[in-house]
Amino acid sequence: MQQRRPRFGGPWARTFAALALASVFVPAFAAHAFEEGEKLELRLRSRVEADGKFRLIETPTTWDSKETAIIVCDMWDLHHCLNAVHRETEMAPVMEKVLQASRAKGVTIIHSPSECMAAYKDHPARKHATSTPRSKSLPADIASWCKVIPSEEKGTYPIDQSDGGEDDDPEEHKKWAEELASKGRNPRAPWKSQIDVLTIADRDYISDNGEEVWSILEDRGIKNVILMGVHLNMCVLGRPFGLRQLAKNGKNVALMRDMTDTMYNPKMPPFVDHFAGTDLMVEHVEKYVAPTLTSDQILGGKPFRFSTDARPTVAMIIADDEYRTEATLPAFASKHLIPEYKVDYILSPEGQRDELPGVGVLADADLMLVSARRRVLTEGQLAAIRKFVAEGKPVVGIRTASHAFSMRGKTEAPSGRDMWPDFDPQILGGHYTNHHKDGPKVAVAPASEATHPILEGVEVSDLIGNGSLYMVSPLAKTTTPLLIGSIPDQAPEPIAWVNTPSAGNHVFYTSLGQMDDFAEPAFNRLLKNAIDWAVGCPDSK
């Protein structure tokens, strides 16, 4: 899967527009003269530890715009890493839209291009920052970098950035350094201002000083802060105004995870794709530092994605109250998928059982993995799922996917809601009616003469079903059984098969997927093989 590398006409190739510096100073906003703003309806994603496992959850959250700030971290005009410049330049126009929309709602915008304050000494936004009264409640070390906070010590830092994280081609990097030098820029630190794509309004603030930024937040009555910018594993986390400092000092801080990038070189551990390295850093933040959100929650539409991120996308629908797949599937993805796949999660927010507000990511997904149980969705949300299937795209279902979108004993959905009780027979190819009693472990054997890429390398003799055996017979004629499960004194049942529904989709289903199944290497190999086969990458390892 080679990344496409577009020709770049970057910011150095443009004539930078001179900043419009106001000649008359606009006074800072009066302290404590706060009024109620618009309500920002957000979904904050985090990973919460329980019993040694991390549950991936989305929490519906309402923030008052007047009590909310966005800090733009180190979106410099130039950088010593050419690929970093490519990515920043692609991301900046979307970030500008986020800032415009947020500013219009009354959100405070703080621009923090470190080491660039000289360029803004006469700008009203810089004067707002310097004239803000210094807070009387400054945290002890708020002026300093923060390399780690206690909660992070529970985990392992996911990437090796000891080489500085540059991922340039060596020859391109050499030429880029020469070009920077020819323009009078320091090749190791060429930044002089913020990238000019981002508008700095007179009412905004400009500061790279931790004490100033904290004072602005206190003066404005800011309780909630969204961080965006570069680079997540360095400045966004560690600056005096970064995620760690704000989190440990009591602000409600969140990372906008699609408006950031990392300094990570795939030639360093864990030797994964650059964007996979970013995903692993986002996971680290969600576990140990702060929750995250995406730009579409402000703008609508869909989250931003870099054009050079060529990984196929697996969209996981996780809406299961019984088997804790909100813990097992993200852990499976981190270990087995993220090096090769971009993984999006479609979750039911806490307390909103029959909602899947993130289902829009299916529009650009390459595979849909379903782990849901008896959800009755809005008509629009289920329509997005139906559309994905109707387009012939791959589907993988585990365990309760056989009754994902139906209500027990009911054939009609409540008003404004929709069901798909035939998702099982029409798409998965099964005939789920019930399950046998809990308790007996399910013995697993290959279906008669079954050979299939999904079974390659799977030690079937090591497989065991830890959940109850599902009654799924008879299967549709379009299916090919792969594995059979049995318990004492009961007829055997298919527990894994592939199907080709009318739209021609590659479909795999298994009634395995109980929490303890994910502890078995054979099950993990089976599920990874199924995803590779369905997407069309059977040679992926």
XYZ file of C-alpha atoms in Angstrom, residues 211-471:
261
model
C 1.645 32.009 32.298
C 0.033 34.321 29.744
C -2.164 31.582 28.321
C -3.275 30.434 31.766
C -4.031 34.049 32.700
C -6.117 34.488 29.546
C -8.119 31.382 30.397
C -8.718 32.575 33.943
C -9.513 36.139 32.890
C -12.020 34.930 30.329
C -13.633 32.412 32.680
C -12.577 29.554 30.411
C -13.312 26.107 31.790
C -13.003 24.106 28.565
C -10.099 24.022 26.115
C -9.683 22.303 22.740
C -6.109 21.785 21.518
C -5.282 21.474 17.833
C -2.105 21.784 15.823
C 1.284 20.106 15.643
C 2.931 17.966 16.704
C 0.905 15.746 19.008
C 3.766 13.708 20.456
C 5.861 16.805 21.107
C 4.440 20.326 21.307
C 0.712 19.601 21.610
C 1.333 17.364 24.596
C 4.301 19.065 26.183
C 4.185 22.845 25.725
C 3.363 24.975 28.780
C -0.067 25.519 27.208
C -0.347 21.902 26.037
C -2.561 18.978 26.911
C -0.551 17.720 29.876
C -0.330 21.047 31.701
C -3.981 21.884 31.185
C -5.163 18.400 32.131
C -3.166 18.126 35.331
C -4.139 21.657 36.383
C -7.866 21.065 36.177
C -9.107 22.381 32.837
C -11.598 20.358 30.803
C -9.210 19.859 27.923
C -9.711 17.825 24.751
C -7.675 17.103 21.631
C -9.225 17.614 18.198
C -7.743 14.388 16.893
C -8.225 14.995 13.162
C -6.594 18.429 13.418
C -3.170 17.198 14.510
C -0.159 15.267 13.248
C 2.906 13.612 14.771
C 6.630 13.777 14.275
C 7.113 10.049 13.761
C 9.466 8.207 11.428
C 8.226 4.737 10.373
C 11.841 3.546 10.422
C 11.666 3.709 14.226
C 9.748 1.412 16.638
C 7.064 0.227 16.414
C 7.900 0.352 12.666
C 4.415 1.241 11.460
C 3.005 3.668 8.904
C 3.354 7.359 9.853
C -0.409 7.770 10.244
C -0.586 4.576 12.287
C 1.926 6.228 14.604
C -0.436 9.172 14.965
C -3.326 6.811 15.728
C -1.266 5.139 18.452
C -0.503 8.551 19.956
C -4.197 9.483 19.919
C -4.933 6.236 21.737
C -2.267 7.114 24.331
C -3.836 10.538 24.864
C -7.319 9.048 25.239
C -6.083 6.572 27.837
C -3.863 8.746 29.974
C -4.225 12.467 29.259
C -7.475 13.802 27.784
C -10.500 12.906 25.662
C -10.673 13.680 21.948
C -13.200 14.912 19.392
C -13.271 15.611 15.651
C -13.754 18.689 13.509
C -17.077 17.525 12.069
C -18.657 18.099 15.478
C -18.119 21.806 14.817
C -18.409 21.903 11.026
C -20.708 19.003 10.172
C -19.781 16.709 7.299
C -17.026 14.233 8.066
C -13.680 14.282 9.886
C -10.560 15.417 8.057
C -8.166 12.815 6.675
C -4.782 13.335 5.047
C -4.773 12.449 1.343
C -1.519 10.521 1.743
C -3.023 8.211 4.345
C -3.557 5.338 1.925
C -4.606 2.711 4.461
C -7.992 1.052 3.892
C -10.559 2.108 6.488
C -12.306 -0.314 8.812
C -15.370 1.267 10.435
C -16.387 -0.610 13.591
C -19.965 -0.322 14.814
C -19.690 -1.068 18.539
C -23.031 -1.049 20.323
C -23.082 -4.130 22.510
C -23.926 -4.100 26.214
C -23.229 -7.777 26.806
C -19.790 -8.815 25.524
C -17.718 -5.672 26.217
C -16.564 -5.290 22.637
C -16.040 -1.591 23.386
C -12.923 -2.921 25.169
C -11.947 -5.992 23.157
C -12.314 -4.592 19.630
C -10.221 -1.417 20.131
C -7.503 -3.540 21.767
C -7.664 -5.964 18.828
C -7.458 -3.059 16.370
C -4.445 -1.496 18.093
C -2.512 -4.747 17.969
C -3.610 -6.264 14.672
C -5.136 -3.603 12.403
C -3.672 -0.130 12.909
C -0.347 -0.908 11.222
C -2.237 -1.556 7.952
C -5.702 -0.056 8.412
C -7.246 3.196 9.510
C -9.857 2.303 12.102
C -12.913 4.458 12.776
C -15.255 3.707 15.662
C -19.006 4.221 15.506
C -20.198 4.168 19.105
C -23.434 4.602 20.989
C -22.719 7.553 23.296
C -23.075 6.880 27.002
C -26.765 6.976 27.928
C -27.931 7.015 24.284
C -28.444 3.344 23.545
C -30.168 3.614 20.167
C -27.975 6.329 18.671
C -24.968 6.013 16.367
C -24.151 9.671 15.647
C -20.777 8.873 14.062
C -22.240 6.646 11.354
C -21.343 9.182 8.665
C -17.794 7.794 8.515
C -19.228 4.816 6.628
C -19.350 6.980 3.501
C -15.579 6.672 3.100
C -15.036 3.300 4.796
C -13.755 0.223 2.994
C -15.186 -2.318 5.438
C -17.905 -2.279 8.091
C -17.422 -4.459 11.160
C -20.611 -4.923 13.191
C -20.708 -5.719 16.885
C -24.130 -4.480 17.926
C -27.096 -5.961 19.732
C -30.764 -5.041 19.238
C -30.369 -1.389 18.326
C -33.309 0.521 16.867
C -31.690 3.470 15.131
C -32.918 6.690 13.642
C -34.066 6.290 10.060
C -31.116 8.339 8.801
C -28.540 6.341 10.729
C -29.828 2.982 9.543
C -30.086 4.387 6.014
C -26.327 5.020 6.075
C -25.749 1.375 7.000
C -28.144 0.147 4.300
C -26.417 2.364 1.735
C -22.989 0.967 2.644
C -24.260 -2.577 2.157
C -26.149 -1.747 -1.040
C -22.909 -0.462 -2.579
C -21.450 -3.950 -2.298
C -18.817 -3.069 0.287
C -17.355 -5.702 2.636
C -19.056 -6.598 5.914
C -17.735 -8.523 8.913
C -20.039 -9.441 11.770
C -19.237 -10.975 15.124
C -21.443 -12.513 17.800
C -24.595 -10.355 18.243
C -24.356 -8.864 14.726
C -26.926 -11.544 13.822
C -29.510 -9.523 15.758
C -27.892 -6.104 15.567
C -30.786 -4.036 14.230
C -33.929 -5.765 15.487
C -36.151 -5.853 18.557
C -37.018 -9.104 20.239
C -40.527 -10.210 19.272
C -41.406 -7.014 17.392
C -41.766 -6.447 13.676
C -42.333 -2.676 13.652
C -40.062 0.034 14.970
C -41.230 2.988 17.077
C -42.032 6.216 15.251
C -38.953 7.863 13.776
C -36.898 4.702 14.245
C -35.987 1.919 11.882
C -35.143 -1.764 12.176
C -33.489 -4.277 9.866
C -34.499 -7.714 11.177
C -33.500 -9.287 7.849
C -29.900 -8.062 8.119
C -28.979 -11.563 9.312
C -30.550 -13.690 6.538
C -30.129 -11.119 3.747
C -26.574 -9.958 4.423
C -24.857 -12.274 6.895
C -26.556 -15.373 5.517
C -27.592 -16.754 8.900
C -30.818 -17.728 10.609
C -30.347 -16.761 14.256
C -33.260 -17.802 16.464
C -31.741 -18.167 19.934
C -28.766 -19.568 21.800
C -28.182 -22.598 23.966
C -27.736 -22.190 27.690
C -24.591 -20.586 29.040
C -21.909 -22.775 30.494
C -20.684 -25.460 28.115
C -17.584 -24.462 26.176
C -18.070 -24.732 22.424
C -15.802 -27.245 20.676
C -14.677 -26.012 17.254
C -13.895 -28.049 14.144
C -13.436 -27.196 10.459
C -16.484 -27.538 8.259
C -16.286 -30.592 6.014
C -13.428 -30.118 3.526
C -13.386 -26.394 4.261
C -10.446 -24.550 2.711
C -10.410 -20.777 2.605
C -7.871 -17.920 2.963
C -9.623 -16.948 6.211
C -8.491 -20.238 7.769
C -4.859 -19.863 6.731
C -2.602 -20.032 9.763
C -5.549 -20.508 12.140
C -4.914 -23.338 14.592
C -8.495 -24.575 14.688
C -7.547 -27.133 17.333
C -6.739 -24.201 19.638
C -10.095 -22.498 19.087
C -12.797 -22.765 21.712
C -16.021 -20.850 22.018
C -16.300 -19.266 25.450
C -19.849 -18.036 24.927
C -23.086 -19.910 24.408
C -23.603 -21.745 21.112
C -25.888 -19.825 18.744
C -28.713 -21.558 16.867
